[in-house]
Amino acid sequence: MSSVLITGASRGIGRAIAIEFTRRGHRVVATARDPRTLADLDVSRRLALDVGDDASVTAAVAAAGDIDIVIPNAGAIFYAAVEATPLAELQRLLNLNTVGAIRVAQAVLPQMRARGDGKLMFMSSVMGRVVLPPNAAYAATKWALEALVEALAIEVATFGIQASLLEPGAVSSGALDDVTTYTLPDDPYGALLRNRGPRAGMITPEQVAAEVVDAAEKPQLPLRIPIGDAARALLATRHTAPDDVPFHRGHSAENRED
């Protein structure tokens, strides 16, 4: 049995992962900014944790005790062309999706180094490997996370700690149902907003959770873990596409919405 800390566990993927780890007999510490949203989760601990606040993260990690597996999952998304992206909102998204995930990792690493063991499993996305308008801001947060975690994996390996990137495609968690969209007056990029990223092969949060826990229970984590058949197909196509031109949805039938 492992002790698992999950951020953003109040709904969607995070909640499904908490349920699946618990179902398999692990000790789960579920966290959210408002722990009341966790009241109906049958887990070992329910804690307040705001990934944007140093004191909140420090307090939650201290209260959680020894942690074997950490899954920084909290995140958000908005749609906008790059020209229309409000820079304050871009900074907010980076602080939540990227800086927040690293803040949690920094808080748990000292205890993992002391034990010489631990797994850090960061919730990235296929959008951490490709970018399809109007998802540039979200993709940027995941591309940045991928760079930080790849470096982290090298740095912590000598301490017996593993770091990996979870890369699901579109998930029917509800997060994509009513996404905030920013546009310019008389929006010249309106056509882009009709194609809002890879939705073919959408999978459920429960499917994501099953693959995440399967990976966590194995002795060795791959650096990158595509989740779902559509994600694996899209990333395979990206791997074979040329790098001297932008990758776009026309490269792959898996990535079409028509």
mmCIF file of C-alpha atoms in Angstrom, residues 10-242:
data_model
loop_
_atom_site.group_PDB
_atom_site.id
_atom_site.type_symbol
_atom_site.label_atom_id
_atom_site.label_comp_id
_atom_site.label_asym_id
_atom_site.label_seq_id
_atom_site.Cartn_x
_atom_site.Cartn_y
_atom_site.Cartn_z
ATOM 1 C CA SER A 10 -12.732 17.857 -5.817
ATOM 2 C CA ARG A 11 -13.944 16.858 -9.286
ATOM 3 C CA GLY A 12 -13.086 15.377 -12.664
ATOM 4 C CA ILE A 13 -9.796 13.570 -13.147
ATOM 5 C CA GLY A 14 -8.481 14.265 -9.657
ATOM 6 C CA ARG A 15 -11.575 12.847 -7.976
ATOM 7 C CA ALA A 16 -11.545 9.767 -10.213
ATOM 8 C CA ILE A 17 -7.867 9.137 -9.424
ATOM 9 C CA ALA A 18 -8.546 9.423 -5.683
ATOM 10 C CA ILE A 19 -11.398 6.921 -5.954
ATOM 11 C CA GLU A 20 -9.335 4.456 -7.998
ATOM 12 C CA PHE A 21 -6.316 4.528 -5.660
ATOM 13 C CA THR A 22 -8.654 3.999 -2.693
ATOM 14 C CA ARG A 23 -10.434 1.145 -4.457
ATOM 15 C CA ARG A 24 -7.088 -0.612 -4.881
ATOM 16 C CA GLY A 25 -6.241 -0.312 -1.198
ATOM 17 C CA HIS A 26 -3.911 2.685 -1.115
ATOM 18 C CA ARG A 27 -3.928 5.439 1.506
ATOM 19 C CA VAL A 28 -5.201 8.564 -0.243
ATOM 20 C CA VAL A 29 -4.823 12.164 0.865
ATOM 21 C CA ALA A 30 -7.254 14.152 -1.286
ATOM 22 C CA THR A 31 -6.807 17.924 -1.400
ATOM 23 C CA ALA A 32 -8.662 20.917 -2.781
ATOM 24 C CA ARG A 33 -8.804 24.642 -2.121
ATOM 25 C CA ASP A 34 -12.092 24.060 -0.322
ATOM 26 C CA PRO A 35 -11.974 20.721 1.525
ATOM 27 C CA ARG A 36 -15.766 20.762 1.904
ATOM 28 C CA THR A 37 -15.925 19.711 -1.761
ATOM 29 C CA LEU A 38 -14.208 16.468 -0.719
ATOM 30 C CA ALA A 39 -16.719 15.554 1.988
ATOM 31 C CA ASP A 40 -18.262 12.658 0.060
ATOM 32 C CA LEU A 41 -14.920 11.112 -0.938
ATOM 33 C CA ASP A 42 -14.098 7.905 0.938
ATOM 34 C CA VAL A 43 -10.378 8.613 1.433
ATOM 35 C CA SER A 44 -7.945 8.596 4.357
ATOM 36 C CA ARG A 45 -7.523 12.376 4.631
ATOM 37 C CA ARG A 46 -9.199 15.440 3.158
ATOM 38 C CA LEU A 47 -7.074 18.571 3.312
ATOM 39 C CA ALA A 48 -7.189 22.170 2.156
ATOM 40 C CA LEU A 49 -4.457 22.896 -0.378
ATOM 41 C CA ASP A 50 -4.176 25.903 -2.675
ATOM 42 C CA VAL A 51 -1.340 25.266 -5.129
ATOM 43 C CA GLY A 52 -0.903 29.020 -5.560
ATOM 44 C CA ASP A 53 -0.115 29.620 -1.885
ATOM 45 C CA ASP A 54 3.192 28.586 -0.272
ATOM 46 C CA ALA A 55 1.789 28.434 3.249
ATOM 47 C CA SER A 56 -1.194 26.332 2.171
ATOM 48 C CA VAL A 57 1.002 23.797 0.370
ATOM 49 C CA THR A 58 3.471 23.582 3.263
ATOM 50 C CA ALA A 59 0.693 23.048 5.800
ATOM 51 C CA ALA A 60 -1.040 20.369 3.738
ATOM 52 C CA VAL A 61 2.143 18.399 3.095
ATOM 53 C CA ALA A 62 3.016 18.540 6.805
ATOM 54 C CA ALA A 63 -0.469 17.322 7.746
ATOM 55 C CA ALA A 64 -0.352 14.532 5.154
ATOM 56 C CA GLY A 65 2.654 12.801 6.699
ATOM 57 C CA ASP A 66 4.816 10.437 4.651
ATOM 58 C CA ILE A 67 3.862 10.519 0.980
ATOM 59 C CA ASP A 68 5.012 7.910 -1.539
ATOM 60 C CA ILE A 69 3.244 9.239 -4.647
ATOM 61 C CA VAL A 70 2.292 12.818 -5.457
ATOM 62 C CA ILE A 71 -0.052 13.727 -8.300
ATOM 63 C CA PRO A 72 -0.170 17.492 -8.920
ATOM 64 C CA ASN A 73 -3.417 17.609 -10.849
ATOM 65 C CA ALA A 74 -4.984 21.024 -10.172
ATOM 66 C CA GLY A 75 -5.366 23.092 -13.328
ATOM 67 C CA ALA A 76 -7.500 25.327 -15.521
ATOM 68 C CA ILE A 77 -7.936 26.268 -19.188
ATOM 69 C CA PHE A 78 -9.153 29.124 -21.357
ATOM 70 C CA TYR A 79 -9.430 29.648 -25.107
ATOM 71 C CA ALA A 80 -7.944 32.596 -27.002
ATOM 72 C CA ALA A 81 -5.846 33.437 -30.004
ATOM 73 C CA VAL A 82 -2.403 34.608 -28.908
ATOM 74 C CA GLU A 83 -3.154 38.206 -29.916
ATOM 75 C CA ALA A 84 -6.342 38.127 -27.857
ATOM 76 C CA THR A 85 -4.828 36.489 -24.766
ATOM 77 C CA PRO A 86 -5.039 38.737 -21.674
ATOM 78 C CA LEU A 87 -1.533 38.668 -20.232
ATOM 79 C CA ALA A 88 -2.770 38.768 -16.643
ATOM 80 C CA GLU A 89 -4.840 35.648 -17.349
ATOM 81 C CA LEU A 90 -1.850 33.953 -18.966
ATOM 82 C CA GLN A 91 0.193 34.651 -15.839
ATOM 83 C CA ARG A 92 -2.621 33.293 -13.657
ATOM 84 C CA LEU A 93 -2.801 30.114 -15.736
ATOM 85 C CA LEU A 94 0.966 29.593 -15.554
ATOM 86 C CA ASN A 95 0.881 30.089 -11.792
ATOM 87 C CA LEU A 96 -1.817 27.449 -11.399
ATOM 88 C CA ASN A 97 -0.911 24.840 -14.016
ATOM 89 C CA THR A 98 2.882 25.085 -13.946
ATOM 90 C CA VAL A 99 4.221 26.939 -10.925
ATOM 91 C CA GLY A 100 1.587 25.388 -8.670
ATOM 92 C CA ALA A 101 2.576 21.871 -9.699
ATOM 93 C CA ILE A 102 6.257 22.587 -9.045
ATOM 94 C CA ARG A 103 5.404 24.224 -5.704
ATOM 95 C CA VAL A 104 3.801 20.963 -4.558
ATOM 96 C CA ALA A 105 6.772 18.927 -5.787
ATOM 97 C CA GLN A 106 9.228 21.170 -3.948
ATOM 98 C CA ALA A 107 7.266 20.688 -0.733
ATOM 99 C CA VAL A 108 7.383 16.872 -0.846
ATOM 100 C CA LEU A 109 10.880 16.361 -2.245
ATOM 101 C CA PRO A 110 12.787 16.770 1.039
ATOM 102 C CA GLN A 111 10.964 13.827 2.659
ATOM 103 C CA MET A 112 11.340 11.719 -0.493
ATOM 104 C CA ARG A 113 15.073 12.432 -0.673
ATOM 105 C CA ALA A 114 15.435 11.523 2.997
ATOM 106 C CA ARG A 115 13.746 8.158 2.371
ATOM 107 C CA GLY A 116 15.455 7.564 -0.970
ATOM 108 C CA ASP A 117 12.150 6.802 -2.682
ATOM 109 C CA GLY A 118 9.092 8.459 -4.185
ATOM 110 C CA LYS A 119 7.097 9.062 -7.346
ATOM 111 C CA LEU A 120 6.065 12.442 -8.749
ATOM 112 C CA MET A 121 3.364 12.059 -11.400
ATOM 113 C CA PHE A 122 2.482 15.393 -12.991
ATOM 114 C CA MET A 123 -0.771 15.900 -14.886
ATOM 115 C CA SER A 124 0.339 17.195 -18.268
ATOM 116 C CA SER A 125 -1.641 16.665 -21.487
ATOM 117 C CA VAL A 126 -1.221 15.845 -25.153
ATOM 118 C CA MET A 127 -1.220 19.645 -25.342
ATOM 119 C CA GLY A 128 2.140 19.503 -23.612
ATOM 120 C CA ARG A 129 3.528 18.034 -26.826
ATOM 121 C CA VAL A 130 1.395 19.727 -29.512
ATOM 122 C CA VAL A 131 -0.368 23.086 -29.711
ATOM 123 C CA LEU A 132 -3.626 23.598 -31.567
ATOM 124 C CA PRO A 133 -5.283 27.036 -31.551
ATOM 125 C CA PRO A 134 -7.105 28.390 -29.612
ATOM 126 C CA ASN A 135 -5.342 26.421 -26.851
ATOM 127 C CA ALA A 136 -2.016 28.273 -26.935
ATOM 128 C CA ALA A 137 -2.080 29.520 -23.334
ATOM 129 C CA TYR A 138 -3.031 26.137 -21.866
ATOM 130 C CA ALA A 139 -0.493 24.366 -24.066
ATOM 131 C CA ALA A 140 2.206 26.839 -22.996
ATOM 132 C CA THR A 141 1.626 25.939 -19.347
ATOM 133 C CA LYS A 142 1.988 22.251 -20.155
ATOM 134 C CA TRP A 143 5.007 22.694 -22.455
ATOM 135 C CA ALA A 144 6.707 24.569 -19.605
ATOM 136 C CA LEU A 145 5.733 21.822 -17.168
ATOM 137 C CA GLU A 146 7.200 19.186 -19.495
ATOM 138 C CA ALA A 147 10.563 20.987 -19.569
ATOM 139 C CA LEU A 148 10.681 21.385 -15.796
ATOM 140 C CA VAL A 149 9.691 17.780 -15.110
ATOM 141 C CA GLU A 150 12.158 16.333 -17.627
ATOM 142 C CA ALA A 151 14.940 18.257 -15.875
ATOM 143 C CA LEU A 152 13.550 17.209 -12.491
ATOM 144 C CA ALA A 153 13.569 13.537 -13.506
ATOM 145 C CA ILE A 154 17.296 13.778 -14.222
ATOM 146 C CA GLU A 155 18.014 15.680 -11.000
ATOM 147 C CA VAL A 156 16.176 13.381 -8.578
ATOM 148 C CA ALA A 157 17.075 10.016 -10.103
ATOM 149 C CA THR A 158 20.197 9.684 -7.952
ATOM 150 C CA PHE A 159 17.964 9.945 -4.846
ATOM 151 C CA GLY A 160 15.755 7.036 -5.913
ATOM 152 C CA ILE A 161 12.901 9.351 -6.909
ATOM 153 C CA GLN A 162 11.012 9.076 -10.197
ATOM 154 C CA ALA A 163 9.208 11.857 -12.059
ATOM 155 C CA SER A 164 6.768 11.367 -14.912
ATOM 156 C CA LEU A 165 4.335 13.282 -17.125
ATOM 157 C CA LEU A 166 0.770 12.036 -17.564
ATOM 158 C CA GLU A 167 -0.524 12.986 -21.032
ATOM 159 C CA PRO A 168 -4.241 12.390 -21.564
ATOM 160 C CA GLY A 169 -6.157 13.663 -24.570
ATOM 161 C CA ALA A 170 -9.620 15.165 -24.243
ATOM 162 C CA VAL A 171 -11.455 13.945 -21.135
ATOM 163 C CA SER A 172 -15.202 14.077 -20.486
ATOM 164 C CA SER A 173 -14.690 15.610 -17.051
ATOM 165 C CA GLY A 174 -16.853 18.659 -17.707
ATOM 166 C CA ALA A 175 -13.822 20.962 -17.827
ATOM 167 C CA LEU A 176 -14.316 21.543 -21.569
ATOM 168 C CA ASP A 177 -18.067 22.121 -21.423
ATOM 169 C CA ASP A 178 -18.052 25.849 -20.678
ATOM 170 C CA VAL A 179 -14.535 27.200 -21.196
ATOM 171 C CA THR A 180 -13.910 30.936 -20.819
ATOM 172 C CA THR A 181 -13.062 32.432 -24.218
ATOM 173 C CA TYR A 182 -11.303 35.737 -24.906
ATOM 174 C CA THR A 183 -11.711 37.446 -28.283
ATOM 175 C CA LEU A 184 -10.862 40.728 -29.990
ATOM 176 C CA PRO A 185 -13.543 43.171 -31.193
ATOM 177 C CA ASP A 186 -14.775 42.036 -34.628
ATOM 178 C CA ASP A 187 -12.735 38.931 -33.938
ATOM 179 C CA PRO A 188 -10.446 38.127 -36.906
ATOM 180 C CA TYR A 189 -9.708 34.689 -35.412
ATOM 181 C CA GLY A 190 -13.307 33.522 -35.129
ATOM 182 C CA ALA A 191 -12.772 30.466 -37.320
ATOM 183 C CA LEU A 192 -10.200 29.115 -34.893
ATOM 184 C CA LEU A 193 -12.716 29.114 -32.081
ATOM 185 C CA ARG A 194 -14.858 26.621 -33.950
ATOM 186 C CA ASN A 195 -12.058 24.048 -33.652
ATOM 187 C CA ARG A 196 -11.172 23.851 -29.995
ATOM 188 C CA GLY A 197 -8.495 21.231 -29.837
ATOM 189 C CA PRO A 198 -8.465 17.429 -30.027
ATOM 190 C CA ARG A 199 -11.866 16.027 -29.023
ATOM 191 C CA ALA A 200 -11.918 12.790 -31.053
ATOM 192 C CA GLY A 201 -11.635 9.709 -28.854
ATOM 193 C CA MET A 202 -12.655 11.555 -25.687
ATOM 194 C CA ILE A 203 -12.232 9.333 -22.641
ATOM 195 C CA THR A 204 -13.790 9.365 -19.183
ATOM 196 C CA PRO A 205 -12.057 10.446 -15.967
ATOM 197 C CA GLU A 206 -12.371 6.843 -14.804
ATOM 198 C CA GLN A 207 -10.389 5.636 -17.825
ATOM 199 C CA VAL A 208 -7.687 8.181 -17.044
ATOM 200 C CA ALA A 209 -7.638 7.088 -13.411
ATOM 201 C CA ALA A 210 -7.243 3.416 -14.284
ATOM 202 C CA GLU A 211 -4.215 4.106 -16.499
ATOM 203 C CA VAL A 212 -2.678 6.462 -13.939
ATOM 204 C CA VAL A 213 -2.942 3.936 -11.112
ATOM 205 C CA ASP A 214 -1.730 1.118 -13.368
ATOM 206 C CA ALA A 215 1.409 3.175 -14.049
ATOM 207 C CA ALA A 216 1.859 4.168 -10.407
ATOM 208 C CA GLU A 217 1.757 0.549 -9.243
ATOM 209 C CA LYS A 218 4.596 -0.503 -11.546
ATOM 210 C CA PRO A 219 8.167 -0.345 -10.208
ATOM 211 C CA GLN A 220 9.432 1.949 -12.966
ATOM 212 C CA LEU A 221 7.724 5.029 -14.387
ATOM 213 C CA PRO A 222 8.294 6.075 -17.995
ATOM 214 C CA LEU A 223 9.107 9.774 -18.285
ATOM 215 C CA ARG A 224 6.007 10.318 -20.439
ATOM 216 C CA ILE A 225 2.778 8.348 -20.176
ATOM 217 C CA PRO A 226 0.228 9.033 -22.950
ATOM 218 C CA ILE A 227 -3.235 8.149 -21.674
ATOM 219 C CA GLY A 228 -5.974 6.878 -23.981
ATOM 220 C CA ASP A 229 -5.788 5.505 -27.503
ATOM 221 C CA ALA A 230 -6.485 8.887 -29.115
ATOM 222 C CA ALA A 231 -3.634 10.500 -27.180
ATOM 223 C CA ARG A 232 -1.243 7.734 -28.160
ATOM 224 C CA ALA A 233 -2.257 8.031 -31.818
ATOM 225 C CA LEU A 234 -1.938 11.829 -31.874
ATOM 226 C CA LEU A 235 1.481 11.809 -30.214
ATOM 227 C CA ALA A 236 2.705 9.076 -32.554
ATOM 228 C CA THR A 237 1.620 11.214 -35.503
ATOM 229 C CA ARG A 238 3.347 14.257 -34.039
ATOM 230 C CA HIS A 239 6.531 12.240 -33.601
ATOM 231 C CA THR A 240 6.655 11.446 -37.318
ATOM 232 C CA ALA A 241 5.602 14.914 -38.553
ATOM 233 C CA PRO A 242 8.195 17.446 -39.733
#
